[in-house]
CSV table of C-alpha atoms and ligand atoms in Angstrom, one decimal:
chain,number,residue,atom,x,y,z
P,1,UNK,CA,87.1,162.1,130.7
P,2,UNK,CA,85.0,159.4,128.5
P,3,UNK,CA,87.4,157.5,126.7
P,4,UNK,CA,85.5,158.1,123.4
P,5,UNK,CA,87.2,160.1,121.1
P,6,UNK,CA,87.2,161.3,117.5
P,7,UNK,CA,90.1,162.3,115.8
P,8,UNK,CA,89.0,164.8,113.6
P,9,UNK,CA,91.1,166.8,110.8
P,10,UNK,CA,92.9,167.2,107.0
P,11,UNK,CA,94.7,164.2,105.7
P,12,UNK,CA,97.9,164.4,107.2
P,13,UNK,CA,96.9,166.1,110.1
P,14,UNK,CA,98.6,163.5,112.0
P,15,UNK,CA,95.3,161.7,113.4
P,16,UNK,CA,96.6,158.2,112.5
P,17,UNK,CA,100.0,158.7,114.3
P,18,UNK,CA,98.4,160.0,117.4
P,19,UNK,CA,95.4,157.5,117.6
P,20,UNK,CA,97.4,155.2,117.4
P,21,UNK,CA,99.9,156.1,120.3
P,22,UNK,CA,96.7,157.2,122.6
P,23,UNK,CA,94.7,154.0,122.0
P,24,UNK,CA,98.0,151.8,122.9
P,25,UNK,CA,98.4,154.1,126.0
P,26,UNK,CA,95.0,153.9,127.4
P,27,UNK,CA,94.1,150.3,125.7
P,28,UNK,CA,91.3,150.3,123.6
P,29,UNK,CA,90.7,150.0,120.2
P,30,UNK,CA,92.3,152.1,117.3
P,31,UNK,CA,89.6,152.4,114.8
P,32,UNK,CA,90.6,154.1,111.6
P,33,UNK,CA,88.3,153.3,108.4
P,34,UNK,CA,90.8,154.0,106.2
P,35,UNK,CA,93.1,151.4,107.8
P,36,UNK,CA,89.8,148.9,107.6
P,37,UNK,CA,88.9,150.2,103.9
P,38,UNK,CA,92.6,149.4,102.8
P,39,UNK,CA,92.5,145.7,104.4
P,40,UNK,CA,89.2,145.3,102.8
P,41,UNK,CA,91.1,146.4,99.4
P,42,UNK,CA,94.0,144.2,99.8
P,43,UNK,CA,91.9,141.0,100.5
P,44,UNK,CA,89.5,141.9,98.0
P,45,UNK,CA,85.8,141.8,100.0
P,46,UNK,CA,83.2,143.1,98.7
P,47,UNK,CA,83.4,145.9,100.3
P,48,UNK,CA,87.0,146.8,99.5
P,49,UNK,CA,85.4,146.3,95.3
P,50,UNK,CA,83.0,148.9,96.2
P,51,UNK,CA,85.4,151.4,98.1
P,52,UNK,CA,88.8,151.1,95.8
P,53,UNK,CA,88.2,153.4,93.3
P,54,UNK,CA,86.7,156.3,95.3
P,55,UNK,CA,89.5,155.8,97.1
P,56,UNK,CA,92.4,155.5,94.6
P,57,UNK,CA,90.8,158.8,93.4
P,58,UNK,CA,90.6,160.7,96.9
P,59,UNK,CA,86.9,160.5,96.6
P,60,UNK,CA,85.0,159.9,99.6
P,61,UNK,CA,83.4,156.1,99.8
P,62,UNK,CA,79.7,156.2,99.7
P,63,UNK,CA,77.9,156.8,103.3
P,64,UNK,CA,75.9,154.0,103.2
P,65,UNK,CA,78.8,151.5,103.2
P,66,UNK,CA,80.9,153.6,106.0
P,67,UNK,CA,77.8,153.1,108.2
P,68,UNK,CA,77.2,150.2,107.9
P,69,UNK,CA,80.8,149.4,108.5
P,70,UNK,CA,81.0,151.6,112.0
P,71,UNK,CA,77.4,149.9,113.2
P,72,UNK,CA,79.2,146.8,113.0
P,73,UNK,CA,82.4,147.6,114.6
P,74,UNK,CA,81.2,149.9,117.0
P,75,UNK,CA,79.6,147.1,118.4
P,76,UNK,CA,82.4,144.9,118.8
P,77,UNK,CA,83.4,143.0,122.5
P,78,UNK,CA,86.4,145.1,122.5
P,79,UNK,CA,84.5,148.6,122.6
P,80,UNK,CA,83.2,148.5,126.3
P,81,UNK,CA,86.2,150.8,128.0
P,82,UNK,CA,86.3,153.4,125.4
P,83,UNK,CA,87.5,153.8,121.7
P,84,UNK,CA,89.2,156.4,119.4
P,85,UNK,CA,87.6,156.8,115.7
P,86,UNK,CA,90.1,158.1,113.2
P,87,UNK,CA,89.0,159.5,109.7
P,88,UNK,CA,84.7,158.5,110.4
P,89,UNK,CA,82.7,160.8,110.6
P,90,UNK,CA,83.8,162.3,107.4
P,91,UNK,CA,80.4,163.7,106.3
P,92,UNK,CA,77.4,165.4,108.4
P,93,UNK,CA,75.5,162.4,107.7
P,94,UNK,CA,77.8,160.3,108.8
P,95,UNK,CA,77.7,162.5,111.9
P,96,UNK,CA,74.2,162.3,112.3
P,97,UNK,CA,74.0,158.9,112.0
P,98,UNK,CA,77.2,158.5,115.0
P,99,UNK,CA,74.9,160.8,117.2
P,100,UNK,CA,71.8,158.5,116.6
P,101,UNK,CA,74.3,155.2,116.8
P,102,UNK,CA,76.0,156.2,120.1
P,103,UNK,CA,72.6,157.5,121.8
P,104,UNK,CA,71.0,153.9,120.9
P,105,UNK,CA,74.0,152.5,122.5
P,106,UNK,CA,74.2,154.9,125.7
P,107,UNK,CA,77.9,155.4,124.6
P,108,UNK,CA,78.1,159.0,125.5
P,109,UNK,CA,79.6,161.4,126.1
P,110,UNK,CA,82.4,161.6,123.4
P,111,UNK,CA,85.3,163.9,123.0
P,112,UNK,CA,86.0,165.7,119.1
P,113,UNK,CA,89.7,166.2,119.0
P,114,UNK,CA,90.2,168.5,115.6
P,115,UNK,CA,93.6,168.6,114.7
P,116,UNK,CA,94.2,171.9,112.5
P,117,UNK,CA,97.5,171.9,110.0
P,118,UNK,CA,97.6,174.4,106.8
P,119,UNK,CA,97.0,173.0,103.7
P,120,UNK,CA,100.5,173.8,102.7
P,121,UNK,CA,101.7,171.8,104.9
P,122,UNK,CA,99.6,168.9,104.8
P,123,UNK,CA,100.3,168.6,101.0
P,124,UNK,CA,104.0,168.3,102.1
P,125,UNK,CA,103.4,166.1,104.5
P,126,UNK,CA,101.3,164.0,102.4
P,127,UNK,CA,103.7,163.6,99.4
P,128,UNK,CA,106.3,162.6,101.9
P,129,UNK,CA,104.1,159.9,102.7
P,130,UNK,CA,104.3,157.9,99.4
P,131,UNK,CA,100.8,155.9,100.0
P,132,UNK,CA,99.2,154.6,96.8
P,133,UNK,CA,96.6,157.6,97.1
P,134,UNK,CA,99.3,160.1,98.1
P,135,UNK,CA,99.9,161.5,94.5
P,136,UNK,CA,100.1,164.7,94.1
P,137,UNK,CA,96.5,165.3,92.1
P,138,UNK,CA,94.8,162.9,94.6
P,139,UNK,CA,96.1,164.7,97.5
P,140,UNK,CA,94.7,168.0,96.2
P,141,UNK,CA,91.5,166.2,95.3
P,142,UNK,CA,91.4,164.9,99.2
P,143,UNK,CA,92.2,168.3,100.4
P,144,UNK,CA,89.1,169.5,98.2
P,145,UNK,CA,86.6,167.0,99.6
P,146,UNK,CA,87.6,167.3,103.4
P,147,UNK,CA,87.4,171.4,102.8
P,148,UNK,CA,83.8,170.9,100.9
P,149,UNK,CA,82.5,168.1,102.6
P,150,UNK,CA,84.3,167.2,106.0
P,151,UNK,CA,85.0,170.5,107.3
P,152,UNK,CA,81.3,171.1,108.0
P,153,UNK,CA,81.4,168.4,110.3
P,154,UNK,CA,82.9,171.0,113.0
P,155,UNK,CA,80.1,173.0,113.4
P,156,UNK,CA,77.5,169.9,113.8
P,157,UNK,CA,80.0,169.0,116.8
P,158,UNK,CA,80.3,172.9,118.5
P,159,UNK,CA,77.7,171.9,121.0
P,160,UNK,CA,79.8,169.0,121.9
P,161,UNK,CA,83.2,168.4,123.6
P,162,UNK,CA,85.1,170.0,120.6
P,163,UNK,CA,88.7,171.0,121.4
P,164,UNK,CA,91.0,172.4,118.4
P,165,UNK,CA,94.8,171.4,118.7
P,166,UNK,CA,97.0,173.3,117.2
P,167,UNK,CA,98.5,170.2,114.4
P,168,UNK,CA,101.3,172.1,112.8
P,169,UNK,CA,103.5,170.7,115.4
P,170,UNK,CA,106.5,167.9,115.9
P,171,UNK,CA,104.6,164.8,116.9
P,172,UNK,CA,105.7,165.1,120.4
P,173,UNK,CA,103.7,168.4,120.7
P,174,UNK,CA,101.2,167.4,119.2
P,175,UNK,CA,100.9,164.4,121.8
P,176,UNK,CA,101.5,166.3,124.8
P,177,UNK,CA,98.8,169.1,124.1
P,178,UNK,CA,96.4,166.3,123.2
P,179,UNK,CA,97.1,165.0,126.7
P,180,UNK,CA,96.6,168.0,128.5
P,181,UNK,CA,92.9,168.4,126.8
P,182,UNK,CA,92.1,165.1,127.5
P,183,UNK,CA,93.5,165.0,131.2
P,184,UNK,CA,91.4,167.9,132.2
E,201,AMP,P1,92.3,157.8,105.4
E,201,AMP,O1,93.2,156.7,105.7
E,201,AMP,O2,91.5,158.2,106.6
E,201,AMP,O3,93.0,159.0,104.8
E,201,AMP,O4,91.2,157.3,104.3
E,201,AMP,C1,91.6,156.9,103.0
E,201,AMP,C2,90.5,156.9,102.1
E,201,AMP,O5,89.4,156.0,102.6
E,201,AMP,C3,89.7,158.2,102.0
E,201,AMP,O6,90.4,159.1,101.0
E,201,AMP,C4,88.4,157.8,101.5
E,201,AMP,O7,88.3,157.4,100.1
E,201,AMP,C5,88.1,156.5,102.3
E,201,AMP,N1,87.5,156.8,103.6
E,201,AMP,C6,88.0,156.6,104.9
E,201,AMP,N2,87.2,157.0,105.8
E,201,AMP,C7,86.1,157.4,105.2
E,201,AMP,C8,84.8,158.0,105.6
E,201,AMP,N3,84.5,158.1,106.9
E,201,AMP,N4,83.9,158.3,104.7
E,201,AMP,C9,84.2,158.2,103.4
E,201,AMP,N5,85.3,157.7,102.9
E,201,AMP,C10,86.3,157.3,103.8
């Protein structure tokens, strides 16, 4: 199996939680834009001026800046043995432009992990979560965008190593059929 994965699924799917725990067990790099949008927020960078308030209001941040931001730290020291990419690609030209990256780089093949969960339950899930985007109207709003402009992402990856896991899980579950697709 490469070690080049994409989490792929809803907010709240649980991508975060388990590309976190596979990334620790296999040792290489977590990378989650969100997590690297909100630092870029908190210490105020440029690009954290640009992103906040598509953020804050469960838009998508423009694809210019999310590639520019992956190109960079796609291409970092700690990338050699593999990594996991949680929350990008979020668009199908944010897809296109991974395709066109990771070719460039001879960094194939990769494996698409989508994590499915019903909305009902990710707007549960989500609330519980208490994030500063995690409102109630922003979470419907980020449900919105991911069914209009993420979801589409799926079929642009059905020629590749696309595996659906069944999300509406316990964690645990979740992990251990995650593991078994990526044993194989
Ligand atoms: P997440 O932590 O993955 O839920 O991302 C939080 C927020 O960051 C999203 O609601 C978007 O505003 C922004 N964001 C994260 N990743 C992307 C991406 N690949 N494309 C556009 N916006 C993104």
């Amino acid at each position: 199996m490469s070690k080049r994965l994409i989490f792929f699924g809803p907010p709240g799917a649980g991508k975060g939680t388990q590309a976190q725990r596979l990334a620790e067990s296999a040792q290489i790099p977590h990378i989650s834009t969100g997590d690297i949008l909100r630092e870029a927020v908190a210490q105020g960078t440029e690009l954290g001026q640009q992103a906040q308030s598509f953020m804050d209001s469960g838009q998508l941040v423009p694809d210019n800046l999310l590639i520019d931001l992956v190109r960079e730290r796609i291409q970092q020291p700690d990338t050699t043995e593999g990594w996991i990419l949680d929350g990008f690609p979020r668009t199908v030209a944010q897809a296109a432009f991974l395709d066109q990256l990771l070719a460039e780089l001879q960094q194939t093949p990769i494996t698409i992990l989508n994590l499915e969960v019903p909305d009902v339950v990710l707007v549960e899930r989500l609330l519980q979560r208490k994030r500063k985007d995690d409102t109630e109207k922003t979470i419907r709003r980020r449900l919105a965008v991911y069914h209009e402009q993420t979801a589409p992402v799926v079929d642009f990856y059905q020629e590749h190593n696309l595996h659906a896991i069944d999300g509406d899980r316990s964690p645990e579950e979740v992990a251990q059929a995650i593991d078994a697709v990526i044993s194989v």
